[in-house]
Each structure stands twice: as structure tokens, then as C-alpha cells.
Amino acid sequence: MDKEREDAPDKVPLINQPPINEGIQKVAVDDIMSFIGYGPLQIITFCMVGLALLAYACNNSVIAFIDISVQDRWNVSEVTFAIVPSATSITNIIGGFSFGYMSDHFGRVWPYALLLSNIGIFGLASAFSPTFATLVVLRALTSLVVSVVASTVITTLIEFLPVKNRGKVIVLAKLTESLGNCICAGLAWWLIPTYKLGWRY
């Protein structure tokens, strides 16, 4: 019995062993961003988010300015034209769930790139719509990714901001959305009455 005790290695019970990650301190991301402060990274992020919000505002406002011109062009009623905002709202909801999931699992870069490219490609294509049905489809596809602004872009900006700067910066970011509405309204006021195909511009 004594020999077995001598041959047995000194073992410490597992329950009394220190944890493997002892000494590693957990720090919240908010604390890290507050320590880093507001710098070039936050400025670049703000500019990217501001650009996305400006495009988002222009995309949402344009329907209100082209309704009469589109109705005259294809001789559709107000009830029929209502298909356009209805279709865009449906695809907006679908895109919100889809791209919100995508951004959580694959990062926020791809949804952001899809947002700008989607608005650019399908928004431009909708200006050349040969029929009302084509316009409905293209506007719906344009709005498919627009919900990325709410589900991804704003969230990204908040995550990169120090806690003390979040309120002010988010207000400034939302002002770029208001600026987009003003730009869209100004262009509509100038182009639609001036040119025969002004609504396509």
C-alpha cells in the first residue's frame, strides 16, 4: 500500500486546478471603443454610413415625385400606380430579414456593398423602363436591399462609436438622410417640369 502511494504521481484534483484562462480579463467592446476615442476610423465609418443614408433617402423619396408623370406616360390610375410603393414595401421587409441574418453571420461589408450597387444598378435601370410592369419589378428589386440601412448600416456606425459620442454622431448621420430628401426634391423640381423625360432622370 505504501509502495503504491510512492509510485503514484502527485495529482491535484481537477476541481482544485486553476482554470486555463485564469488572468484573462474580459473587456466589453464599448469600453474598448471608448478607450480608443473618436478618430479617423469613426470619421471614415461616418462618411460611408452618410453616403448610404443619402442614397436610401433619395430612393425612398423618388416615388412621390414621379407618380403623376408615370401615370400620364402609361395611362395608369392612381390605384394602379399604388402597386409600385406596395411592391417596394414588400421587398423591403424581405430584405430586412435576409440581409440582417447575412450581416450577423458573414459580416457587414457585403450587405453594405450590395446596398450601394443594388441602388445604382436597378435604380438606373428603372429609368429606362419600357413598360409600367418593368418599372414595378425594377423598383421592387431596388428596394430589396434598402432595408440594409436599418438592419446593418446604422448598427455598424453605433458599434464603432465611443459611448459618449453616439448621440451626437447618430443625429448628424440622420441629417444626411434629410439632405438626401432635399436633393431628391430639388432635382425633381428642376428636371420634371423642364424636360419631357424629366422623371426618368
PDB file of C-alpha atoms in Angstrom:
ATOM      1  CA  MET A   1       0.000   0.000   0.000  1.00  0.00           C
ATOM      2  CA  ASP A   2       2.856   2.369   0.896  1.00  0.00           C
ATOM      3  CA  LYS A   3       4.655   1.391  -2.324  1.00  0.00           C
ATOM      4  CA  GLU A   4       1.625   2.291  -4.415  1.00  0.00           C
ATOM      5  CA  ARG A   5       1.487   5.702  -2.769  1.00  0.00           C
ATOM      6  CA  GLU A   6       5.168   6.284  -3.522  1.00  0.00           C
ATOM      7  CA  ASP A   7       4.835   5.226  -7.191  1.00  0.00           C
ATOM      8  CA  ALA A   8       1.654   7.255  -7.790  1.00  0.00           C
ATOM      9  CA  PRO A   9       2.364  10.721  -9.254  1.00  0.00           C
ATOM     10  CA  ASP A  10       1.368  13.739  -7.336  1.00  0.00           C
ATOM     11  CA  LYS A  11      -2.042  14.666  -8.710  1.00  0.00           C
ATOM     12  CA  VAL A  12      -4.122  17.662  -7.849  1.00  0.00           C
ATOM     13  CA  PRO A  13      -7.873  17.097  -8.034  1.00  0.00           C
ATOM     14  CA  LEU A  14      -9.359  18.656 -11.172  1.00  0.00           C
ATOM     15  CA  ILE A  15     -11.799  20.679  -9.149  1.00  0.00           C
ATOM     16  CA  ASN A  16      -8.927  22.473  -7.401  1.00  0.00           C
ATOM     17  CA  GLN A  17      -6.936  23.215 -10.567  1.00  0.00           C
ATOM     18  CA  PRO A  18      -6.955  26.835 -11.730  1.00  0.00           C
ATOM     19  CA  PRO A  19      -8.938  27.500 -14.907  1.00  0.00           C
ATOM     20  CA  ILE A  20      -6.994  27.576 -18.155  1.00  0.00           C
ATOM     21  CA  ASN A  21      -7.956  31.204 -18.901  1.00  0.00           C
ATOM     22  CA  GLU A  22      -7.169  32.493 -15.431  1.00  0.00           C
ATOM     23  CA  GLY A  23      -5.786  36.012 -15.606  1.00  0.00           C
ATOM     24  CA  ILE A  24      -7.589  36.851 -18.861  1.00  0.00           C
ATOM     25  CA  GLN A  25      -9.794  39.860 -18.279  1.00  0.00           C
ATOM     26  CA  LYS A  26     -12.973  40.206 -20.271  1.00  0.00           C
ATOM     27  CA  VAL A  27     -13.484  43.699 -21.674  1.00  0.00           C
ATOM     28  CA  ALA A  28     -16.644  44.931 -23.362  1.00  0.00           C
ATOM     29  CA  VAL A  29     -16.402  46.281 -26.900  1.00  0.00           C
ATOM     30  CA  ASP A  30     -17.995  49.534 -25.735  1.00  0.00           C
ATOM     31  CA  ASP A  31     -15.170  50.005 -23.229  1.00  0.00           C
ATOM     32  CA  ILE A  32     -12.565  49.411 -25.936  1.00  0.00           C
ATOM     33  CA  MET A  33     -14.162  51.913 -28.320  1.00  0.00           C
ATOM     34  CA  SER A  34     -14.449  54.457 -25.513  1.00  0.00           C
ATOM     35  CA  PHE A  35     -10.751  53.969 -24.743  1.00  0.00           C
ATOM     36  CA  ILE A  36      -9.765  54.404 -28.413  1.00  0.00           C
ATOM     37  CA  GLY A  37     -11.892  57.532 -28.734  1.00  0.00           C
ATOM     38  CA  TYR A  38     -13.169  59.311 -31.829  1.00  0.00           C
ATOM     39  CA  GLY A  39     -10.635  59.220 -34.640  1.00  0.00           C
ATOM     40  CA  PRO A  40     -10.052  58.504 -38.350  1.00  0.00           C
ATOM     41  CA  LEU A  41     -11.826  55.126 -38.210  1.00  0.00           C
ATOM     42  CA  GLN A  42     -15.009  56.711 -36.915  1.00  0.00           C
ATOM     43  CA  ILE A  43     -14.808  59.530 -39.482  1.00  0.00           C
ATOM     44  CA  ILE A  44     -14.477  57.061 -42.376  1.00  0.00           C
ATOM     45  CA  THR A  45     -17.325  54.963 -40.997  1.00  0.00           C
ATOM     46  CA  PHE A  46     -19.473  58.076 -40.631  1.00  0.00           C
ATOM     47  CA  CYS A  47     -18.834  59.071 -44.262  1.00  0.00           C
ATOM     48  CA  MET A  48     -19.723  55.581 -45.504  1.00  0.00           C
ATOM     49  CA  VAL A  49     -22.912  55.493 -43.454  1.00  0.00           C
ATOM     50  CA  GLY A  50     -23.802  59.033 -44.527  1.00  0.00           C
ATOM     51  CA  LEU A  51     -23.459  58.038 -48.184  1.00  0.00           C
ATOM     52  CA  ALA A  52     -25.700  55.025 -47.646  1.00  0.00           C
ATOM     53  CA  LEU A  53     -28.331  57.112 -45.832  1.00  0.00           C
ATOM     54  CA  LEU A  54     -28.274  59.729 -48.601  1.00  0.00           C
ATOM     55  CA  ALA A  55     -28.854  57.051 -51.253  1.00  0.00           C
ATOM     56  CA  TYR A  56     -31.532  55.479 -49.074  1.00  0.00           C
ATOM     57  CA  ALA A  57     -33.414  58.783 -48.749  1.00  0.00           C
ATOM     58  CA  CYS A  58     -33.272  59.518 -52.482  1.00  0.00           C
ATOM     59  CA  ASN A  59     -34.506  56.027 -53.311  1.00  0.00           C
ATOM     60  CA  ASN A  60     -37.485  56.315 -50.968  1.00  0.00           C
ATOM     61  CA  SER A  61     -38.422  59.852 -51.996  1.00  0.00           C
ATOM     62  CA  VAL A  62     -38.334  59.412 -55.754  1.00  0.00           C
ATOM     63  CA  ILE A  63     -41.653  57.528 -55.909  1.00  0.00           C
ATOM     64  CA  ALA A  64     -43.528  60.541 -54.544  1.00  0.00           C
ATOM     65  CA  PHE A  65     -42.214  62.791 -57.333  1.00  0.00           C
ATOM     66  CA  ILE A  66     -42.701  60.591 -60.379  1.00  0.00           C
ATOM     67  CA  ASP A  67     -46.256  59.389 -59.754  1.00  0.00           C
ATOM     68  CA  ILE A  68     -48.070  61.907 -61.958  1.00  0.00           C
ATOM     69  CA  SER A  69     -45.549  61.613 -64.800  1.00  0.00           C
ATOM     70  CA  VAL A  70     -45.702  57.815 -64.724  1.00  0.00           C
ATOM     71  CA  GLN A  71     -49.493  57.826 -64.694  1.00  0.00           C
ATOM     72  CA  ASP A  72     -49.553  60.103 -67.742  1.00  0.00           C
ATOM     73  CA  ARG A  73     -46.853  58.109 -69.535  1.00  0.00           C
ATOM     74  CA  TRP A  74     -48.608  54.741 -69.349  1.00  0.00           C
ATOM     75  CA  ASN A  75     -52.148  55.919 -68.674  1.00  0.00           C
ATOM     76  CA  VAL A  76     -52.488  54.154 -65.325  1.00  0.00           C
ATOM     77  CA  SER A  77     -54.748  55.182 -62.476  1.00  0.00           C
ATOM     78  CA  GLU A  78     -53.676  56.199 -59.008  1.00  0.00           C
ATOM     79  CA  VAL A  79     -54.851  52.840 -57.708  1.00  0.00           C
ATOM     80  CA  THR A  80     -52.717  51.001 -60.245  1.00  0.00           C
ATOM     81  CA  PHE A  81     -49.695  53.185 -59.527  1.00  0.00           C
ATOM     82  CA  ALA A  82     -50.024  52.239 -55.854  1.00  0.00           C
ATOM     83  CA  ILE A  83     -48.600  48.852 -56.860  1.00  0.00           C
ATOM     84  CA  VAL A  84     -45.161  50.493 -57.023  1.00  0.00           C
ATOM     85  CA  PRO A  85     -44.876  51.566 -53.357  1.00  0.00           C
ATOM     86  CA  SER A  86     -46.621  48.356 -52.273  1.00  0.00           C
ATOM     87  CA  ALA A  87     -44.103  46.185 -54.112  1.00  0.00           C
ATOM     88  CA  THR A  88     -41.174  48.154 -52.742  1.00  0.00           C
ATOM     89  CA  SER A  89     -42.508  47.817 -49.194  1.00  0.00           C
ATOM     90  CA  ILE A  90     -42.842  44.035 -49.521  1.00  0.00           C
ATOM     91  CA  THR A  91     -39.316  43.560 -50.863  1.00  0.00           C
ATOM     92  CA  ASN A  92     -38.052  45.932 -48.183  1.00  0.00           C
ATOM     93  CA  ILE A  93     -39.438  43.668 -45.467  1.00  0.00           C
ATOM     94  CA  ILE A  94     -37.999  40.551 -47.115  1.00  0.00           C
ATOM     95  CA  GLY A  95     -34.615  42.212 -47.492  1.00  0.00           C
ATOM     96  CA  GLY A  96     -34.616  43.351 -43.880  1.00  0.00           C
ATOM     97  CA  PHE A  97     -34.831  39.786 -42.568  1.00  0.00           C
ATOM     98  CA  SER A  98     -32.495  38.316 -45.189  1.00  0.00           C
ATOM     99  CA  PHE A  99     -29.673  40.823 -45.015  1.00  0.00           C
ATOM    100  CA  GLY A 100     -29.958  41.208 -41.268  1.00  0.00           C
ATOM    101  CA  TYR A 101     -29.233  37.474 -40.985  1.00  0.00           C
ATOM    102  CA  MET A 102     -26.457  37.750 -43.566  1.00  0.00           C
ATOM    103  CA  SER A 103     -24.732  40.607 -41.763  1.00  0.00           C
ATOM    104  CA  ASP A 104     -24.811  38.732 -38.444  1.00  0.00           C
ATOM    105  CA  HIS A 105     -23.241  35.601 -39.903  1.00  0.00           C
ATOM    106  CA  PHE A 106     -20.991  36.852 -42.718  1.00  0.00           C
ATOM    107  CA  GLY A 107     -20.108  40.394 -41.706  1.00  0.00           C
ATOM    108  CA  ARG A 108     -21.414  43.813 -42.675  1.00  0.00           C
ATOM    109  CA  VAL A 109     -19.183  44.584 -45.655  1.00  0.00           C
ATOM    110  CA  TRP A 110     -21.099  42.573 -48.250  1.00  0.00           C
ATOM    111  CA  PRO A 111     -24.548  43.915 -47.335  1.00  0.00           C
ATOM    112  CA  TYR A 112     -23.189  47.455 -47.496  1.00  0.00           C
ATOM    113  CA  ALA A 113     -21.614  46.871 -50.912  1.00  0.00           C
ATOM    114  CA  LEU A 114     -24.831  45.252 -52.140  1.00  0.00           C
ATOM    115  CA  LEU A 115     -26.833  48.240 -50.905  1.00  0.00           C
ATOM    116  CA  LEU A 116     -24.953  50.809 -52.972  1.00  0.00           C
ATOM    117  CA  SER A 117     -24.515  48.611 -56.043  1.00  0.00           C
ATOM    118  CA  ASN A 118     -28.152  47.494 -55.984  1.00  0.00           C
ATOM    119  CA  ILE A 119     -29.471  51.060 -55.797  1.00  0.00           C
ATOM    120  CA  GLY A 120     -27.087  52.097 -58.546  1.00  0.00           C
ATOM    121  CA  ILE A 121     -27.811  49.245 -60.965  1.00  0.00           C
ATOM    122  CA  PHE A 122     -31.556  48.726 -60.576  1.00  0.00           C
ATOM    123  CA  GLY A 123     -32.209  52.399 -59.870  1.00  0.00           C
ATOM    124  CA  LEU A 124     -30.538  53.319 -63.143  1.00  0.00           C
ATOM    125  CA  ALA A 125     -32.273  50.503 -64.988  1.00  0.00           C
ATOM    126  CA  SER A 126     -35.684  51.651 -63.759  1.00  0.00           C
ATOM    127  CA  ALA A 127     -35.122  54.980 -65.539  1.00  0.00           C
ATOM    128  CA  PHE A 128     -35.167  53.069 -68.846  1.00  0.00           C
ATOM    129  CA  SER A 129     -38.287  51.020 -68.073  1.00  0.00           C
ATOM    130  CA  PRO A 130     -40.212  50.347 -71.314  1.00  0.00           C
ATOM    131  CA  THR A 131     -43.431  49.372 -69.521  1.00  0.00           C
ATOM    132  CA  PHE A 132     -45.164  50.013 -66.222  1.00  0.00           C
ATOM    133  CA  ALA A 133     -44.737  46.371 -65.191  1.00  0.00           C
ATOM    134  CA  THR A 134     -40.990  46.638 -65.757  1.00  0.00           C
ATOM    135  CA  LEU A 135     -40.887  49.746 -63.607  1.00  0.00           C
ATOM    136  CA  VAL A 136     -42.667  47.918 -60.786  1.00  0.00           C
ATOM    137  CA  VAL A 137     -40.219  44.998 -60.918  1.00  0.00           C
ATOM    138  CA  LEU A 138     -37.115  47.182 -61.054  1.00  0.00           C
ATOM    139  CA  ARG A 139     -38.258  49.448 -58.228  1.00  0.00           C
ATOM    140  CA  ALA A 140     -39.038  46.370 -56.136  1.00  0.00           C
ATOM    141  CA  LEU A 141     -35.560  44.984 -56.787  1.00  0.00           C
ATOM    142  CA  THR A 142     -34.052  48.346 -55.908  1.00  0.00           C
ATOM    143  CA  SER A 143     -35.779  48.332 -52.531  1.00  0.00           C
ATOM    144  CA  LEU A 144     -34.835  44.735 -51.783  1.00  0.00           C
ATOM    145  CA  VAL A 145     -31.525  45.781 -50.240  1.00  0.00           C
ATOM    146  CA  VAL A 146     -32.568  49.221 -48.978  1.00  0.00           C
ATOM    147  CA  SER A 147     -33.512  47.760 -45.603  1.00  0.00           C
ATOM    148  CA  VAL A 148     -29.782  47.136 -45.045  1.00  0.00           C
ATOM    149  CA  VAL A 149     -29.674  50.757 -43.869  1.00  0.00           C
ATOM    150  CA  ALA A 150     -31.806  49.937 -40.849  1.00  0.00           C
ATOM    151  CA  SER A 151     -30.528  46.420 -40.157  1.00  0.00           C
ATOM    152  CA  THR A 152     -26.809  46.877 -40.812  1.00  0.00           C
ATOM    153  CA  VAL A 153     -25.511  50.333 -41.642  1.00  0.00           C
ATOM    154  CA  ILE A 154     -26.750  52.230 -38.583  1.00  0.00           C
ATOM    155  CA  THR A 155     -25.768  49.324 -36.341  1.00  0.00           C
ATOM    156  CA  THR A 156     -22.247  49.354 -37.767  1.00  0.00           C
ATOM    157  CA  LEU A 157     -21.851  53.058 -37.045  1.00  0.00           C
ATOM    158  CA  ILE A 158     -23.067  52.633 -33.466  1.00  0.00           C
ATOM    159  CA  GLU A 159     -20.666  49.746 -32.825  1.00  0.00           C
ATOM    160  CA  PHE A 160     -17.634  51.792 -33.888  1.00  0.00           C
ATOM    161  CA  LEU A 161     -18.502  54.873 -31.836  1.00  0.00           C
ATOM    162  CA  PRO A 162     -17.433  55.665 -28.280  1.00  0.00           C
ATOM    163  CA  VAL A 163     -20.422  55.685 -25.967  1.00  0.00           C
ATOM    164  CA  LYS A 164     -20.198  59.408 -25.209  1.00  0.00           C
ATOM    165  CA  ASN A 165     -20.233  60.353 -28.931  1.00  0.00           C
ATOM    166  CA  ARG A 166     -23.055  58.120 -30.111  1.00  0.00           C
ATOM    167  CA  GLY A 167     -25.964  60.503 -29.615  1.00  0.00           C
ATOM    168  CA  LYS A 168     -24.413  63.420 -31.477  1.00  0.00           C
ATOM    169  CA  VAL A 169     -22.992  61.363 -34.331  1.00  0.00           C
ATOM    170  CA  ILE A 170     -26.234  59.461 -34.963  1.00  0.00           C
ATOM    171  CA  VAL A 171     -28.116  62.770 -35.151  1.00  0.00           C
ATOM    172  CA  LEU A 172     -25.576  64.066 -37.692  1.00  0.00           C
ATOM    173  CA  ALA A 173     -25.831  60.819 -39.663  1.00  0.00           C
ATOM    174  CA  LYS A 174     -29.604  61.136 -39.841  1.00  0.00           C
ATOM    175  CA  LEU A 175     -29.166  64.684 -41.136  1.00  0.00           C
ATOM    176  CA  THR A 176     -27.534  63.218 -44.237  1.00  0.00           C
ATOM    177  CA  GLU A 177     -30.789  61.348 -44.812  1.00  0.00           C
ATOM    178  CA  SER A 178     -32.665  64.647 -44.649  1.00  0.00           C
ATOM    179  CA  LEU A 179     -30.116  66.092 -47.056  1.00  0.00           C
ATOM    180  CA  GLY A 180     -30.871  63.263 -49.475  1.00  0.00           C
ATOM    181  CA  ASN A 181     -34.570  64.094 -49.347  1.00  0.00           C
ATOM    182  CA  CYS A 182     -33.798  67.739 -50.113  1.00  0.00           C
ATOM    183  CA  ILE A 183     -31.522  66.810 -53.022  1.00  0.00           C
ATOM    184  CA  CYS A 184     -34.142  64.494 -54.494  1.00  0.00           C
ATOM    185  CA  ALA A 185     -36.858  67.145 -54.144  1.00  0.00           C
ATOM    186  CA  GLY A 186     -34.651  69.801 -55.711  1.00  0.00           C
ATOM    187  CA  LEU A 187     -33.760  67.628 -58.684  1.00  0.00           C
ATOM    188  CA  ALA A 188     -37.414  66.684 -59.185  1.00  0.00           C
ATOM    189  CA  TRP A 189     -38.466  70.351 -59.031  1.00  0.00           C
ATOM    190  CA  TRP A 190     -35.864  71.194 -61.678  1.00  0.00           C
ATOM    191  CA  LEU A 191     -35.885  68.197 -64.031  1.00  0.00           C
ATOM    192  CA  ILE A 192     -39.508  67.050 -64.270  1.00  0.00           C
ATOM    193  CA  PRO A 193     -41.051  70.350 -65.441  1.00  0.00           C
ATOM    194  CA  THR A 194     -38.036  71.265 -67.590  1.00  0.00           C
ATOM    195  CA  TYR A 195     -37.531  68.109 -69.639  1.00  0.00           C
ATOM    196  CA  LYS A 196     -40.051  65.907 -71.383  1.00  0.00           C
ATOM    197  CA  LEU A 197     -38.481  62.775 -69.899  1.00  0.00           C
ATOM    198  CA  GLY A 198     -37.578  64.515 -66.655  1.00  0.00           C
ATOM    199  CA  TRP A 199     -38.996  61.757 -64.447  1.00  0.00           C
ATOM    200  CA  ARG A 200     -36.525  59.297 -65.972  1.00  0.00           C
ATOM    201  CA  TYR A 201     -33.621  61.475 -64.865  1.00  0.00           C
TER     202      TYR A 201
END
